[in-house]
Tab-separated table of C-alpha atoms in Angstrom:
chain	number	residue	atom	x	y	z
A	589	UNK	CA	59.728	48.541	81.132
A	590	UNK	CA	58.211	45.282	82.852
A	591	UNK	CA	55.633	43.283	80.070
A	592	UNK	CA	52.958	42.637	81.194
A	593	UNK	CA	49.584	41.106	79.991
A	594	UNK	CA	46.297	43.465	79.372
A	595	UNK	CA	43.465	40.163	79.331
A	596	UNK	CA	44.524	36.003	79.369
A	597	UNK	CA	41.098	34.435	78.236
A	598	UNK	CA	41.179	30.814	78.288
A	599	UNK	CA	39.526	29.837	75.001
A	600	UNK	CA	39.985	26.238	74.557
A	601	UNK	CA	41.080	23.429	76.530
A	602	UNK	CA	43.640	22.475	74.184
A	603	UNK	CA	46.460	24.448	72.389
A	604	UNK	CA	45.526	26.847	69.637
A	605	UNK	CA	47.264	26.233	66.826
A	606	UNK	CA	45.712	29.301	64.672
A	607	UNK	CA	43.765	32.360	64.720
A	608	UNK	CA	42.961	35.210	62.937
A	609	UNK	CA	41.149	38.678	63.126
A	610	UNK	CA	38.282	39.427	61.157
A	611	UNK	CA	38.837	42.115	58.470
A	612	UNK	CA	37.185	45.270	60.404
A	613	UNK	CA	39.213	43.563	63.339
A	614	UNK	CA	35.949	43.432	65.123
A	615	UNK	CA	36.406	39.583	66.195
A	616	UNK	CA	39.116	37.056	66.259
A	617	UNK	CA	39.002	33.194	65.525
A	618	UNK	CA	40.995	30.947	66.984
A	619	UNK	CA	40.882	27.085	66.375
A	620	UNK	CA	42.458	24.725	68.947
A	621	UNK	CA	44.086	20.911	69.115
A	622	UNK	CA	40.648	20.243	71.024
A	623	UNK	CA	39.098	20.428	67.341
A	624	UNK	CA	36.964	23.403	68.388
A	625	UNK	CA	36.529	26.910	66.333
A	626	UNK	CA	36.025	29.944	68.870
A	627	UNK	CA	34.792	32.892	67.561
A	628	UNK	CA	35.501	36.296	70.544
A	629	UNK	CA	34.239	39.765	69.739
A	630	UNK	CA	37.330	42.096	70.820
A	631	UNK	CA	35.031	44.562	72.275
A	632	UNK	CA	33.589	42.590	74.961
A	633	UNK	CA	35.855	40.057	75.566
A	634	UNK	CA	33.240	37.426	75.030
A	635	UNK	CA	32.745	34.325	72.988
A	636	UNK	CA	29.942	35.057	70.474
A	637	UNK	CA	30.085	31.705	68.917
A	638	UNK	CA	31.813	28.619	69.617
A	639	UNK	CA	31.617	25.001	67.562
A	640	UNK	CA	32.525	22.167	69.459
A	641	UNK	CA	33.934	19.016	68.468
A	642	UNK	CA	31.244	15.895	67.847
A	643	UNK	CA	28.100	16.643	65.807
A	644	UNK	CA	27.962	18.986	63.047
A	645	UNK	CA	31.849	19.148	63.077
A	646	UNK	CA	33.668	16.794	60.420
A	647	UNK	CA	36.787	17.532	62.271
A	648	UNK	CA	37.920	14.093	64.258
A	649	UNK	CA	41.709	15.314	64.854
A	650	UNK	CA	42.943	18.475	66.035
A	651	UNK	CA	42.754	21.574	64.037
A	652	UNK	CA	45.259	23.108	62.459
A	653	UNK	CA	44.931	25.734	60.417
A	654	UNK	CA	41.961	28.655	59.694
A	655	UNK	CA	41.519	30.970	57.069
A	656	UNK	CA	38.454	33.610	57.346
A	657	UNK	CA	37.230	33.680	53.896
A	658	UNK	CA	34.204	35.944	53.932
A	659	UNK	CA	31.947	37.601	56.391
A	660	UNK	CA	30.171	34.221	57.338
A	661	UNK	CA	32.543	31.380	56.023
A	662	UNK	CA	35.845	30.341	57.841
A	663	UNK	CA	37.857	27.593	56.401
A	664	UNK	CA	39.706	25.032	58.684
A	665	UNK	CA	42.389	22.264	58.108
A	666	UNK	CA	43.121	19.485	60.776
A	667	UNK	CA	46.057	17.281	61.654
A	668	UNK	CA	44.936	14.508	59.368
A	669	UNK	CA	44.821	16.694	56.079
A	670	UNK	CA	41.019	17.444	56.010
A	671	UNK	CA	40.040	20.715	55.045
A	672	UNK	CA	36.067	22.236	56.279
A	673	UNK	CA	34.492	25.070	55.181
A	674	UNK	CA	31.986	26.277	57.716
A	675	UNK	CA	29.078	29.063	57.774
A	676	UNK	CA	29.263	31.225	60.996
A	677	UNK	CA	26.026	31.772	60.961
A	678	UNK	CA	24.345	27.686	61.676
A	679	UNK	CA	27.422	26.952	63.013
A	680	UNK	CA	27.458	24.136	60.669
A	681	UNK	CA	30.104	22.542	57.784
A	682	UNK	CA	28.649	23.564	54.576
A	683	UNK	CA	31.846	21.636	52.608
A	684	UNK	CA	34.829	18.889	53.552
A	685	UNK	CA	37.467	18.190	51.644
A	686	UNK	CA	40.424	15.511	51.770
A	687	UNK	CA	43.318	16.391	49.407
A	688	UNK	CA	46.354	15.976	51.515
A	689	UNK	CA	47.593	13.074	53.459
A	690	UNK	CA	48.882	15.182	56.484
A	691	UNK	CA	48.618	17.897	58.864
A	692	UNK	CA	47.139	21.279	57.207
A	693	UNK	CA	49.718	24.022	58.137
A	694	UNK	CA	47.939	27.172	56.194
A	695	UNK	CA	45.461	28.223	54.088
A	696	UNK	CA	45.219	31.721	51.532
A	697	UNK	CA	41.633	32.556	50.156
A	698	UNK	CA	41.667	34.211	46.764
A	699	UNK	CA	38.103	35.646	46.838
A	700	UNK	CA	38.882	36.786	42.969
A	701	UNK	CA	38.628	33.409	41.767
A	702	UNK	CA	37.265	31.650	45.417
A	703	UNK	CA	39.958	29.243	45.347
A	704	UNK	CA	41.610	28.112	48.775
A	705	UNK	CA	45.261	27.208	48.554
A	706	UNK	CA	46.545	24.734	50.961
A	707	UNK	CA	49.826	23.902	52.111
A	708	UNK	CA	50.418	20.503	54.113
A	709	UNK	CA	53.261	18.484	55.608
A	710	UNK	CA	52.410	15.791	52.631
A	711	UNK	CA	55.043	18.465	50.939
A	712	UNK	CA	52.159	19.211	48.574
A	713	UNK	CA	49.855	22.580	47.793
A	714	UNK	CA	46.614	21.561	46.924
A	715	UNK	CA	44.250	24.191	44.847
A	716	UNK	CA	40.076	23.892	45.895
A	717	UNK	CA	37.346	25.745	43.991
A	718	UNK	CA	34.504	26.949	46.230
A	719	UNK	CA	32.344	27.719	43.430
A	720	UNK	CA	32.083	24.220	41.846
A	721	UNK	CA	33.276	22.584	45.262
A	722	UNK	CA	35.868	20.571	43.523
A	723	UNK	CA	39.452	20.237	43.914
A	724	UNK	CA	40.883	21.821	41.103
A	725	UNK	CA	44.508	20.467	41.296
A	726	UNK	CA	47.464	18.987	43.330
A	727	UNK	CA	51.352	20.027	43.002
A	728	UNK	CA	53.586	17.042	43.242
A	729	UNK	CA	55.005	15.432	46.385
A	730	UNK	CA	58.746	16.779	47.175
A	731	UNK	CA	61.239	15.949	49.833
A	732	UNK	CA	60.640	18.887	52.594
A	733	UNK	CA	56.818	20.049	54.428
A	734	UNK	CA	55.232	23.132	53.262
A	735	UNK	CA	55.433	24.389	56.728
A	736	UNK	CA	53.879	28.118	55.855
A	737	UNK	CA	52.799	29.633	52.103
A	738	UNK	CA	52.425	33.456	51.407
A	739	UNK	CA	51.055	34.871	48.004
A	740	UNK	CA	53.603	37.839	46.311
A	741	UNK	CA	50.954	40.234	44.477
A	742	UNK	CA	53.736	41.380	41.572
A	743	UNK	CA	54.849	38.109	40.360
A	744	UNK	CA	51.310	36.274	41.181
A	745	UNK	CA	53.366	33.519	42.782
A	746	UNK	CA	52.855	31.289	45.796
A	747	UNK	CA	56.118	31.441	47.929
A	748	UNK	CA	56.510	28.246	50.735
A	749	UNK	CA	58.470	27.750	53.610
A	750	UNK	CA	60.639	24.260	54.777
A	751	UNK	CA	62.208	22.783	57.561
A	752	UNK	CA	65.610	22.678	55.427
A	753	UNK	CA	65.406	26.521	54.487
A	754	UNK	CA	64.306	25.845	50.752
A	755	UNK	CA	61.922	28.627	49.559
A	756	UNK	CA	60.162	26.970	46.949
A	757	UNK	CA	58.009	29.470	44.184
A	758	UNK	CA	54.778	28.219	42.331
A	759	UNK	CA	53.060	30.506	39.460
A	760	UNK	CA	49.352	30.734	40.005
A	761	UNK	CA	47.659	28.228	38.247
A	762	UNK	CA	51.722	26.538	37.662
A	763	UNK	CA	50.382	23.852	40.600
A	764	UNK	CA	52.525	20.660	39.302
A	765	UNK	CA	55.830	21.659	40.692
A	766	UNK	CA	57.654	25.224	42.045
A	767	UNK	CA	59.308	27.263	38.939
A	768	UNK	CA	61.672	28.848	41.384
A	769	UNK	CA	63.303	28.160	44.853
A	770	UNK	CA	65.361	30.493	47.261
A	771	UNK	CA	68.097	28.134	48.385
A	772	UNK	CA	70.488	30.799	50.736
A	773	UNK	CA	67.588	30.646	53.688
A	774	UNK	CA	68.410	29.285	57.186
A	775	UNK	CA	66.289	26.472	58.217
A	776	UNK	CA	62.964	25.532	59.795
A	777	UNK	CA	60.921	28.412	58.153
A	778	UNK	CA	57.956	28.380	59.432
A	779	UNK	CA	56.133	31.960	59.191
A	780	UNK	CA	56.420	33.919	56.303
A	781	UNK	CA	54.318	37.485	55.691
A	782	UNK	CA	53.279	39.172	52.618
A	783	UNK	CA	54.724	42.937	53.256
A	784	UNK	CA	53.567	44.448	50.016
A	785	UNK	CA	53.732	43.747	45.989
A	786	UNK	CA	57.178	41.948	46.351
A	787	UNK	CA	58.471	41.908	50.214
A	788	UNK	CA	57.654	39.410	52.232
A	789	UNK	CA	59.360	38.375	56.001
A	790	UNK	CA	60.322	35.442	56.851
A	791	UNK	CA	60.787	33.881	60.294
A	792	UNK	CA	63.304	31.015	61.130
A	793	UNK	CA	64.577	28.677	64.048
A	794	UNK	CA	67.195	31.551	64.737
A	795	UNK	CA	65.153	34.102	65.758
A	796	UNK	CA	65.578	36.445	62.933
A	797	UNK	CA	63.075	38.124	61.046
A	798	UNK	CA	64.803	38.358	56.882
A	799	UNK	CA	62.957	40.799	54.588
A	800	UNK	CA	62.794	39.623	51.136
A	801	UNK	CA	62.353	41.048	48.246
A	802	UNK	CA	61.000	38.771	45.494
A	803	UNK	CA	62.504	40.004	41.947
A	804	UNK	CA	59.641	39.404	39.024
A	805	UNK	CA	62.430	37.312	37.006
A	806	UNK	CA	62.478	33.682	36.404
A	807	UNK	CA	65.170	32.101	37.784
A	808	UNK	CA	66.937	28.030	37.666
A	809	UNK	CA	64.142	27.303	34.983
């Protein structure tokens, strides 16, 4: 059967380098290299709101990253390690951050505790609470990127992905340095997916999608 393509909307004028469906998959949000956020409802086809790079947006290198927190705030990391919050509905930045001293490549919301994890090519995770709009805590530097993070419910752990194939594990609220690491994974991982409590999949430069299952034991301690 040929592929072939249902819609191409062009979006941005740069590359997008993230986006992400709203939870009733009503909309989708896509940031772009161009350092604008594009908000398109899936019904119509139609950009509903779009923020543009200059005035109102801290951003002054590409984005990188998003992360839909709630219903009105979407969370953004650029190329240059700074991390926005915005509010959907002025269109506006409501807070900035600068923990990390490179690009942004993902961002998890915990709306339990409204902390945003970040992972960044500075090799580091960096921990932000919304509530007192503080940066909570840093891990320490190591020798590969954090090139993707997902969060494994069972074990409450933070799992990262490398360009060597390292698999690094935090603990939540274990920031300082991983208590764990998956050493047996091919390299350049740079997608991994939460499947359920203790599954995730991970995606590597062969082409091969691995599912994982992460055991609730502590391990190389």
């Amino acid at each position: 059967t040929e592929t072939r393509y249902l819609t191409r909307l062009q979006l941005h004028d740069g590359g997008i380098s993230g986006m992400e469906f709203t939870e009733n998959g009503s909309h989708l949000v896509t940031v772009s290299s161009d350092q604008t956020i594009n908000v398109l409802d899936c019904a119509t086809q139609q950009t509903v709101i779009k923020i543009d790079k200059g005035k109102g947006n801290p951003h002054k290198f590409g984005i990188s990253a998003v992360n839909i927190c709630t219903e009105n705030l979407v969370a953004t990391g650029d190329d240059d390690g700074k991390i926005c919050l915005f509010d959907m509905r002025t269109k506006k930045s409501v807070m900035k951050y600068h923990e990390h001293a490179d690009y942004v490549s993902q961002m998890l919301f915990f709306s339990e505790v409204n902390h945003i994890v970040s992972a960044s090519g500075d090799t580091c995770l960096g921990v932000f609470d919304m509530r007192y709009n503080k940066i909570l805590d840093v891990s320490d530097k190591r020798k590969d990127e954090l090139l993707t993070i997902a969060f494994v419910p069972e074990t409450c752990d933070i799992i990262g992905g490398t360009p060597s194939g390292s698999l690094p594990v935090w603990r939540y609220n274990g920031w300082a340095r991983p208590y764990d690491s998956y050493e047996f994974h091919p390299k350049e991982v740079e997608c991994i997916v939460t499947y359920n409590d203790n599954i995730v999949l991970t995606g590597a430069c062969d082409g091969m999608v691995r599912v994982m299952q992460i055991h609730p034991v502590k391990r190389n301690l």
